[in-house]
């Protein structure tokens, strides 16, 4: 299944929804920037070393709140538009696409199901976060760039509900438990595994995935100095999180220029 | 507004000052090396990972002590001569340039206003410095390259005068308070935010921005060893800071060769 | 001795074994993917900074369990198919190949001799592992990617049997002692030296070499946070190790795309 | 002064010594590999991040034990054969070459004067070493690659004999004091400054400069784990240091292939 088939099936999907065959061309045009941004997000997260051979990023379908777009099972650095699949919120692959999906797609489906405000989800094993996911020391915002952590970054312990597992989120029950632990926060850590960030747009979810792992490194360093550490006040964090929406285009523009596939 | 307009307005600015239309060509020629160095400084600080999508570097206008040059709101790695704006020391954009300026330009204007000796200012969130900005442990010079820290690197706590904020320096009052905390030093840390360095030239401000964050990493490592740490004596630091002026062209030449845009 | 000679001698080797001259072409074809993967493994381990100028990776001969393939003495980043040698399990170079072999080839021969299940072996001095090889603190799996460490990563102390040495595994007695310390585990650390990983395939041994050193970095960070650290349960590790076989093709594909020589 | 002039003056130098004009061509041919290796050493040390804009590497003149070759004052990453100067052991530039020499050339001259066995010297501020130069914790060999540290890496405290300075080795008295502190060791740390390594060949001095700073990083990590650390026994170190001579060509070949200027 190739690029044109994919785009066609996405367009057909969208057409079925609108019940309007004439709308097909405009709908394709409509999905184009989302597909480009989703591919860019994959490449950016690989380029920033937030993702390696594993991890994934998804976006809610712009026309259907009960669908999301995500690559087939592939290293993010290699993802192209041809590799994008459409899934429902139980993470069933749509449109007869038989290519292997990510084992952990249930993370995405269940977060979209529980959080109507979320437009994009990143799941990563980034190196600086994993120690916090294994430690009793909580991740806290050390500067404004990671203000989104102030509301909290709860740690999901899969053993609580599921006992011994292979640590992966392999089904909807596990996905729903993770989404529940995420609650209204912007990030959730996963013990012995990694973390997820969510955002109201692809750039916001990517920004949070990047700065969550950078904050982990900085907090680690601050703790190691042995003095007292002053974290952001909740009010400071809330205010910057607001501000960030007006400036997030700046790193996103840089990252696209550096890492997105050239035309 | 593009490159030629910019250069023309800078030349016109300079011409108005000299009141001499004939002087226009020479004036342009005069600004050329400064504009080149300012663009180089942006690329160098990005190339050295001192700046990422955020942060900025400015230079005082060579012909007018009450003006400074700085990029419009843009990631430093992408800055070209076309992106440079002229501002007065209250950080009002000059010459009818309507492009969006940096939110935190007030850092620069108020430091230039308070410190006539300062020719260039860098503001950064570099990763190794942020832990010191959040910690009770002061940044101190561990070797000659960071001798400029010996005079002290005070920590600016925005809450002291402004209570709950989004951490940014958003107006002249906040800029003036930061400049006051900087005092006569070469660097000021900003709690929960980042730091600034200043210098008597673009290379000096850039050099200090780079070695301040490198010193942070080295001091961190020295502290973690658990023994006693010997920092530079003030006299040693003062002497090397002097020496450094004769050798600073060496790293600056290397950095330009590696990171400045090729003709 | 060049590429064609090598391939011919490998084919001849294989032919002698089958006693069938007609089988020569198919046999060559059969070795091709193994040779490609072994060269790729060398480049990948260099590209991922698991190996520098030192260290090596080998694979058991697909047709003869008592032979293995490994580069002549050469930095892994420079290895091509022409550099591959064939050895028996006492690490004698076969086929009259007189090029200098690795001093420590005995590591490989004796692990293949003791562990019929092992198809590939990596020996490395990767920077994050060496501290664990020198420390009384054991390496333990901090997340699923390093689940293969749960069974244990014993530390080989060469002094126990051999007293004062130059730390290298220079003969079959030392190789056998190391293989005995490895036991049924997937990794063995070597005090004052480095470590080895083994796998049921080249990708598995490479994956383990990479994630063992990444786990070392993450565990170090978790310990430094000062709280309590939760490592993977043996059962969790055992389950993920199983799962990993179905997804290991994903990082391997990425790594080949990034680091293997282009046709 | 350009490339041909340089080579000619080097050849003339050599000719004056031999008093034989006919020997000129062979002498040039003789210096060629040394000049190539010295340029390669500059580029390698920059490429491995052992040197940045500062630091230098030199080699004793192959035909005159009382002369050494070193670049003029230039960032090592930019050094070419044209930049090499000849100096006597008081670090006076020879042959009427008026280009600016390194301020700290006295390090090299006085080490060559005191240590007839030394053929090459590296001086560096590499980041991981500086903490040890400032700390009461001694640098010790954590694995075989840094066995050359076992004999000891004394710390030179410039204040002992010279009181308050700018930390640089600016004259022959300071150079001689540093050489005396080095003693018969292979490395000497300099408090608040950096370190030097020496070797019996360019590859050996470069190898030691690289692995000294890598050992600093690894020892730091081992100490941070909090358990007991086992360092190399002197006898183990002595034995490997011997072995290393037979394998040092391997990393050197890799480094030249990666970093030396292409023909």
PDB file of C-alpha atoms in Angstrom, chain D residues 137-227:
ATOM      1  CA  UNK D 137      40.402  13.628  44.362  1.00  0.00           C
ATOM      2  CA  UNK D 138      43.260  12.173  42.263  1.00  0.00           C
ATOM      3  CA  UNK D 139      42.835  10.894  38.722  1.00  0.00           C
ATOM      4  CA  UNK D 140      43.385   7.133  38.656  1.00  0.00           C
ATOM      5  CA  UNK D 141      43.185   4.518  35.854  1.00  0.00           C
ATOM      6  CA  UNK D 142      39.794   2.817  35.779  1.00  0.00           C
ATOM      7  CA  UNK D 143      40.618   0.561  32.833  1.00  0.00           C
ATOM      8  CA  UNK D 144      43.459  -0.588  30.635  1.00  0.00           C
ATOM      9  CA  UNK D 145      43.045   2.187  28.064  1.00  0.00           C
ATOM     10  CA  UNK D 146      44.281   4.710  30.618  1.00  0.00           C
ATOM     11  CA  UNK D 147      46.985   2.506  32.121  1.00  0.00           C
ATOM     12  CA  UNK D 148      49.484   5.330  31.510  1.00  0.00           C
ATOM     13  CA  UNK D 149      47.878   7.134  34.478  1.00  0.00           C
ATOM     14  CA  UNK D 150      48.926   4.484  36.984  1.00  0.00           C
ATOM     15  CA  UNK D 151      52.356   5.971  37.481  1.00  0.00           C
ATOM     16  CA  UNK D 152      50.465   9.041  38.661  1.00  0.00           C
ATOM     17  CA  UNK D 153      49.109  12.298  37.277  1.00  0.00           C
ATOM     18  CA  UNK D 154      50.471  14.964  39.651  1.00  0.00           C
ATOM     19  CA  UNK D 155      48.679  18.310  39.935  1.00  0.00           C
ATOM     20  CA  UNK D 156      50.751  21.398  39.156  1.00  0.00           C
ATOM     21  CA  UNK D 157      49.844  24.332  41.450  1.00  0.00           C
ATOM     22  CA  UNK D 158      51.286  27.425  39.815  1.00  0.00           C
ATOM     23  CA  UNK D 159      50.823  29.469  43.009  1.00  0.00           C
ATOM     24  CA  UNK D 160      53.492  27.436  44.806  1.00  0.00           C
ATOM     25  CA  UNK D 161      56.359  29.101  42.976  1.00  0.00           C
ATOM     26  CA  UNK D 162      54.784  31.998  41.135  1.00  0.00           C
ATOM     27  CA  UNK D 163      52.028  33.371  43.372  1.00  0.00           C
ATOM     28  CA  UNK D 164      49.261  35.218  41.575  1.00  0.00           C
ATOM     29  CA  UNK D 165      49.385  34.732  37.788  1.00  0.00           C
ATOM     30  CA  UNK D 166      46.960  34.640  34.887  1.00  0.00           C
ATOM     31  CA  UNK D 167      47.317  30.828  35.122  1.00  0.00           C
ATOM     32  CA  UNK D 168      49.231  30.560  31.835  1.00  0.00           C
ATOM     33  CA  UNK D 169      52.718  29.125  31.362  1.00  0.00           C
ATOM     34  CA  UNK D 170      54.208  32.314  29.978  1.00  0.00           C
ATOM     35  CA  UNK D 171      57.970  31.840  30.341  1.00  0.00           C
ATOM     36  CA  UNK D 172      60.718  29.285  30.659  1.00  0.00           C
ATOM     37  CA  UNK D 173      60.769  29.357  34.463  1.00  0.00           C
ATOM     38  CA  UNK D 174      57.106  28.390  34.578  1.00  0.00           C
ATOM     39  CA  UNK D 175      57.622  25.808  31.847  1.00  0.00           C
ATOM     40  CA  UNK D 176      60.504  24.262  33.767  1.00  0.00           C
ATOM     41  CA  UNK D 177      58.450  24.080  36.979  1.00  0.00           C
ATOM     42  CA  UNK D 178      55.654  22.321  35.116  1.00  0.00           C
ATOM     43  CA  UNK D 179      58.131  19.892  33.520  1.00  0.00           C
ATOM     44  CA  UNK D 180      59.572  19.190  36.969  1.00  0.00           C
ATOM     45  CA  UNK D 181      56.087  18.404  38.353  1.00  0.00           C
ATOM     46  CA  UNK D 182      55.460  16.099  35.390  1.00  0.00           C
ATOM     47  CA  UNK D 183      58.579  14.182  36.404  1.00  0.00           C
ATOM     48  CA  UNK D 184      58.681  10.748  34.794  1.00  0.00           C
ATOM     49  CA  UNK D 185      54.913  10.522  34.416  1.00  0.00           C
ATOM     50  CA  UNK D 186      52.867  10.527  31.231  1.00  0.00           C
ATOM     51  CA  UNK D 187      50.422  13.228  32.313  1.00  0.00           C
ATOM     52  CA  UNK D 188      50.352  16.300  34.533  1.00  0.00           C
ATOM     53  CA  UNK D 189      47.225  18.181  35.612  1.00  0.00           C
ATOM     54  CA  UNK D 190      47.288  21.969  36.026  1.00  0.00           C
ATOM     55  CA  UNK D 191      45.072  23.467  38.755  1.00  0.00           C
ATOM     56  CA  UNK D 192      42.482  25.881  37.386  1.00  0.00           C
ATOM     57  CA  UNK D 193      43.751  25.326  33.899  1.00  0.00           C
ATOM     58  CA  UNK D 194      43.987  21.902  32.187  1.00  0.00           C
ATOM     59  CA  UNK D 195      46.564  19.172  31.615  1.00  0.00           C
ATOM     60  CA  UNK D 196      49.399  17.876  29.439  1.00  0.00           C
ATOM     61  CA  UNK D 197      50.215  14.408  28.151  1.00  0.00           C
ATOM     62  CA  UNK D 198      53.473  13.237  26.638  1.00  0.00           C
ATOM     63  CA  UNK D 199      54.410  10.243  24.509  1.00  0.00           C
ATOM     64  CA  UNK D 200      57.182   8.525  22.623  1.00  0.00           C
ATOM     65  CA  UNK D 201      55.396   9.346  19.363  1.00  0.00           C
ATOM     66  CA  UNK D 202      52.621  11.634  18.132  1.00  0.00           C
ATOM     67  CA  UNK D 203      50.041   8.829  18.224  1.00  0.00           C
ATOM     68  CA  UNK D 204      50.999   7.981  21.809  1.00  0.00           C
ATOM     69  CA  UNK D 205      50.714  11.570  23.089  1.00  0.00           C
ATOM     70  CA  UNK D 206      47.374  11.964  21.286  1.00  0.00           C
ATOM     71  CA  UNK D 207      46.116   8.600  22.558  1.00  0.00           C
ATOM     72  CA  UNK D 208      46.980   9.619  26.122  1.00  0.00           C
ATOM     73  CA  UNK D 209      45.369  13.044  25.766  1.00  0.00           C
ATOM     74  CA  UNK D 210      42.166  11.372  24.559  1.00  0.00           C
ATOM     75  CA  UNK D 211      42.010   8.525  27.084  1.00  0.00           C
ATOM     76  CA  UNK D 212      43.070  10.715  30.024  1.00  0.00           C
ATOM     77  CA  UNK D 213      39.955  12.838  29.568  1.00  0.00           C
ATOM     78  CA  UNK D 214      37.790   9.784  28.887  1.00  0.00           C
ATOM     79  CA  UNK D 215      39.131   8.157  32.083  1.00  0.00           C
ATOM     80  CA  UNK D 216      38.203  11.339  33.972  1.00  0.00           C
ATOM     81  CA  UNK D 217      34.605  10.939  32.821  1.00  0.00           C
ATOM     82  CA  UNK D 218      34.507   7.226  33.697  1.00  0.00           C
ATOM     83  CA  UNK D 219      36.133   7.677  37.094  1.00  0.00           C
ATOM     84  CA  UNK D 220      33.632  10.454  37.843  1.00  0.00           C
ATOM     85  CA  UNK D 221      30.791   8.061  37.038  1.00  0.00           C
ATOM     86  CA  UNK D 222      32.280   5.238  39.105  1.00  0.00           C
ATOM     87  CA  UNK D 223      32.704   7.532  42.119  1.00  0.00           C
ATOM     88  CA  UNK D 224      29.107   8.770  41.752  1.00  0.00           C
ATOM     89  CA  UNK D 225      27.739   5.210  41.993  1.00  0.00           C
ATOM     90  CA  UNK D 226      28.644   5.261  45.688  1.00  0.00           C
ATOM     91  CA  UNK D 227      30.128   1.759  45.960  1.00  0.00           C
TER      92      UNK D 227
END
